[in-house]
Each structure stands twice: as structure tokens, then as C-alpha cells.
Coordinates of C-alpha atoms in Angstrom, one line a residue:
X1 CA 0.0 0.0 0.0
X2 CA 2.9 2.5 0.1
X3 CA 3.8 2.3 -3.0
X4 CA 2.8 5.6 -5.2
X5 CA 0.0 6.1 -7.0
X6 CA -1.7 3.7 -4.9
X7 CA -0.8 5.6 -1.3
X8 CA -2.3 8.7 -3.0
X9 CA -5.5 7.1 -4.0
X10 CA -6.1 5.1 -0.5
X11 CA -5.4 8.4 1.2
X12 CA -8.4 10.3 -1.2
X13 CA -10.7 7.6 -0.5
X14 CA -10.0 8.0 3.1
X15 CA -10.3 11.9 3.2
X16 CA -13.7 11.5 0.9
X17 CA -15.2 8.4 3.4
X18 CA -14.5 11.0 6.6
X19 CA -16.0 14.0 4.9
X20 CA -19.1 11.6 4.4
X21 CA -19.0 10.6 8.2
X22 CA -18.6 14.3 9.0
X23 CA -20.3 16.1 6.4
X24 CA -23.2 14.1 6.2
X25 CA -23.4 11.9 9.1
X26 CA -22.4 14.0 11.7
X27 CA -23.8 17.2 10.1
X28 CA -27.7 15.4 10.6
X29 CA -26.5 14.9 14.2
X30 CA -26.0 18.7 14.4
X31 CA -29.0 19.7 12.6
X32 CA -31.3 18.2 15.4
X33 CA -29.5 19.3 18.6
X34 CA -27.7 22.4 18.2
X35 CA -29.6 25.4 19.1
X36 CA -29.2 28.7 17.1
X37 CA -30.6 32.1 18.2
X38 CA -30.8 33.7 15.1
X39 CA -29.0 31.9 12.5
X40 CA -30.7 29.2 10.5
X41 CA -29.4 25.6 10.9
X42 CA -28.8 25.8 7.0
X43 CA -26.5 28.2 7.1
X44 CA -24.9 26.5 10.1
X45 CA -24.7 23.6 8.5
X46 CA -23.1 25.3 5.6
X47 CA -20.2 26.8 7.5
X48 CA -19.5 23.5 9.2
X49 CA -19.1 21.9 6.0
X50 CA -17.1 24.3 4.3
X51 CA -14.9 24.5 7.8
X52 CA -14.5 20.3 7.5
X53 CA -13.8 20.5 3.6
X54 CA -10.7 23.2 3.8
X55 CA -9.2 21.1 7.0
X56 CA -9.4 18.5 5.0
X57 CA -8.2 20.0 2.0
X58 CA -5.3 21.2 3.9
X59 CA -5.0 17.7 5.5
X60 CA -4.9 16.0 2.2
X61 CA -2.4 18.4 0.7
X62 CA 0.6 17.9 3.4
X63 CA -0.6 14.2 3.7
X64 CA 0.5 14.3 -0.1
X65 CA 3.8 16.1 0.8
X66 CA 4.7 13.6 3.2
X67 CA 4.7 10.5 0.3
X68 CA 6.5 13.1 -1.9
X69 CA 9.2 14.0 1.0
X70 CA 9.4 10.2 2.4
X71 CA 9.9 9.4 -1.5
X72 CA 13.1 11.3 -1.8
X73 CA 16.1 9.4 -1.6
X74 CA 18.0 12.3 0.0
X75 CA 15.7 11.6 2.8
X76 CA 16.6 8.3 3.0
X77 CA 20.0 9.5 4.0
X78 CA 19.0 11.9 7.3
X79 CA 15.9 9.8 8.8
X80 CA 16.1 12.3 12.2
X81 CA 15.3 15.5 9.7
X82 CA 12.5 13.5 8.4
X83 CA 11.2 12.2 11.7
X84 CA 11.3 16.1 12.5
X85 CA 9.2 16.8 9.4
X86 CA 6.5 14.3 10.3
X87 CA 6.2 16.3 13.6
X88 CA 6.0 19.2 12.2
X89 CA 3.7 18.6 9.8
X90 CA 2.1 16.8 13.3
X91 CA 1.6 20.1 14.8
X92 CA 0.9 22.1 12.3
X93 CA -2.7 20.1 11.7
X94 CA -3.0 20.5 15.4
X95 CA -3.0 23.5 14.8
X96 CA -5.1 23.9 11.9
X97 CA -7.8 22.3 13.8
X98 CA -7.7 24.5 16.9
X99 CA -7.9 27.4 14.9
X100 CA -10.8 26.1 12.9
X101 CA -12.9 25.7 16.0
X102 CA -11.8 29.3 17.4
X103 CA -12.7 30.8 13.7
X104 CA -16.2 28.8 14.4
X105 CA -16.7 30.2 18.4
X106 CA -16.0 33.5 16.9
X107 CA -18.3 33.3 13.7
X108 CA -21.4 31.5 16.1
X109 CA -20.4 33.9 19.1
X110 CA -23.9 35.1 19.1
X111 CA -26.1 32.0 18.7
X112 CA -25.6 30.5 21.9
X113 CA -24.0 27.4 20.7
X114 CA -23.4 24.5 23.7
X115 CA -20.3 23.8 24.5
X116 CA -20.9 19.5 23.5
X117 CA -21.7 21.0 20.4
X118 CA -18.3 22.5 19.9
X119 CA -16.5 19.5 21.2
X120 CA -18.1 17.3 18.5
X121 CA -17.2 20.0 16.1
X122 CA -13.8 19.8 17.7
X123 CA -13.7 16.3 17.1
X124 CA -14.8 16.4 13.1
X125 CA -11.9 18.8 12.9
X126 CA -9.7 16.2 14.5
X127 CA -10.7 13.9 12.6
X128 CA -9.7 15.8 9.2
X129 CA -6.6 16.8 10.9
X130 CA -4.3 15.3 12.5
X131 CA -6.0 12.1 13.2
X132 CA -6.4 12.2 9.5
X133 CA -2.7 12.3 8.7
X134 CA -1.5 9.7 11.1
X135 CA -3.6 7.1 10.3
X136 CA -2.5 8.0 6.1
X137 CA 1.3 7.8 7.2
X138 CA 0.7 5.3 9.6
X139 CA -1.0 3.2 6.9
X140 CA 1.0 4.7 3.7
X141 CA 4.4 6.1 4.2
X142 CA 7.2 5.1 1.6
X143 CA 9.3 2.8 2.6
X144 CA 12.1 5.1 3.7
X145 CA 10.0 6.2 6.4
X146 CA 7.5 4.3 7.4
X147 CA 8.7 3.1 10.4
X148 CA 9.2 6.9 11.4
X149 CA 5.1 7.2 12.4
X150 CA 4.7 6.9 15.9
X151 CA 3.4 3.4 17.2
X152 CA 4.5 1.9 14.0
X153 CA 7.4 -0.5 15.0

């Protein structure tokens, strides 16, 4: 499975099959428990989605940069740079997906939105995220690096 084109396939199947739990699944669940003040629940649901699909977008994207990096045979050659890289990459979804959920308390400041509400949210982003790109390089990493995921020994 970590061989290319095949990694970069899996890994769109995978973002596409957590958009569906998320985007579609999850996004039902919301429609029938959060409560908005003024806002309707379509346009809720609208921002949610488009919140999910540019994590996810952004997920995918350095996801794909880590096959291309792992792929290199210079990398190969300095395994503790590319362990860094994974990290970083690590902590930059981490990020992505905090600020995600602040940009979403700050949009829905006014409705009144429960804070379970934003901790499922929290955990869609998570999911798109971070979770996202260790279970792909978990799964998919070239063979250079693939023992540098954490857990994955």
C-alpha cells in the first residue's frame, strides 16, 4: 500500500469516506441538537461543512507532501530530519484544527451554541486533521519512512 500512485489514492478515499462521516453523518446529528438564536441551521450547516472541507483540504495536501518528501532518496539518507518533518507537519494540523474551531466560536459567538456542540465540532476537525494524517502515514508512508510514524514498529 505505500507504493505511489496507490498511497495517493487510498489516502483520497479516506479523506472522501471521513468527509461523508462528518459532512453528512455528523452534520444530521447537528442539525437536530444544536440550538441557534438567530441563525438558521442551514446556514450552520453550511459553515460546518465548508470548515471540514478546507481542513481536509489542507490535510490531504501535506498528507501528499509527506509520500512526496518520504519518496526522496535524500531523505533516506538523514531519517532524524524526516522524523522532524513528520512532527512538524504533526503540529501544524494541530493546529489547523484549533484554529478552525476558534474561527467557528468566533463566527457563532452570538447564537448561543453548547459547548458538547463545539466539542463534536472539535472532534470532526480532529478527525480531518491530525487524526487524519497519522492514520495515512501510519498506513501509507514510503518505505524510507514508514517506520518513522509513531506506534509503528
Amino acid at each position: 500500500m505505500n507504493k505511489s500512485p496507490m498511497n495517493y489514492l487510498i489516502t483520497f478515499a479516506i479523506a472522501c469516506f471521513f468527509w461523508v462521516i462528518t459532512g453528512l453523518v455528523l452534520a444530521g446529528h447537528l442539525s437536530d441538537t444544536v440550538s441557534l438564536a438567530t441563525l438558521a441551521i442551514e446556514d450552520f450547516l453550511f459553515w460546518y461543512r465548508i470548515a471540514i472541507t478546507a481542513v481536509g483540504v489542507i490535510s490531504l495536501l501535506l498528507t501528499y507532501y509527506w509520500y512526496v518528501y518520504g519518496s526522496k532518496d535524500s531523505t533516506a539518507g538523514d531519517l532524524e530530519q524526516a522524523r522532524r518533518v513528520w512532527y512538524q507537519l504533526f503540529v501544524i494540523l494541530i493546529i489547523v484544527a484549533i484554529v478552525a474551531l476558534f474561527a467557528k466560536v468566533i463566527i457563532f459567538l452570538d447564537e448561543g451554541i453548547a459547548i458538547i456542540d463545539y466539542l463534536i465540532i472539535f472532534a470532526a476537525l480532529s478527525l480531518h486533521t491530525y487524526i487524519f494524517y497519522w492514520l495515512c502515514t501510519f498506513l501509507m508512508s514510503p518505505r524510507a519512512v514508514k517506520y518513522l510514524v509513531p506506534l509503528k514498529k
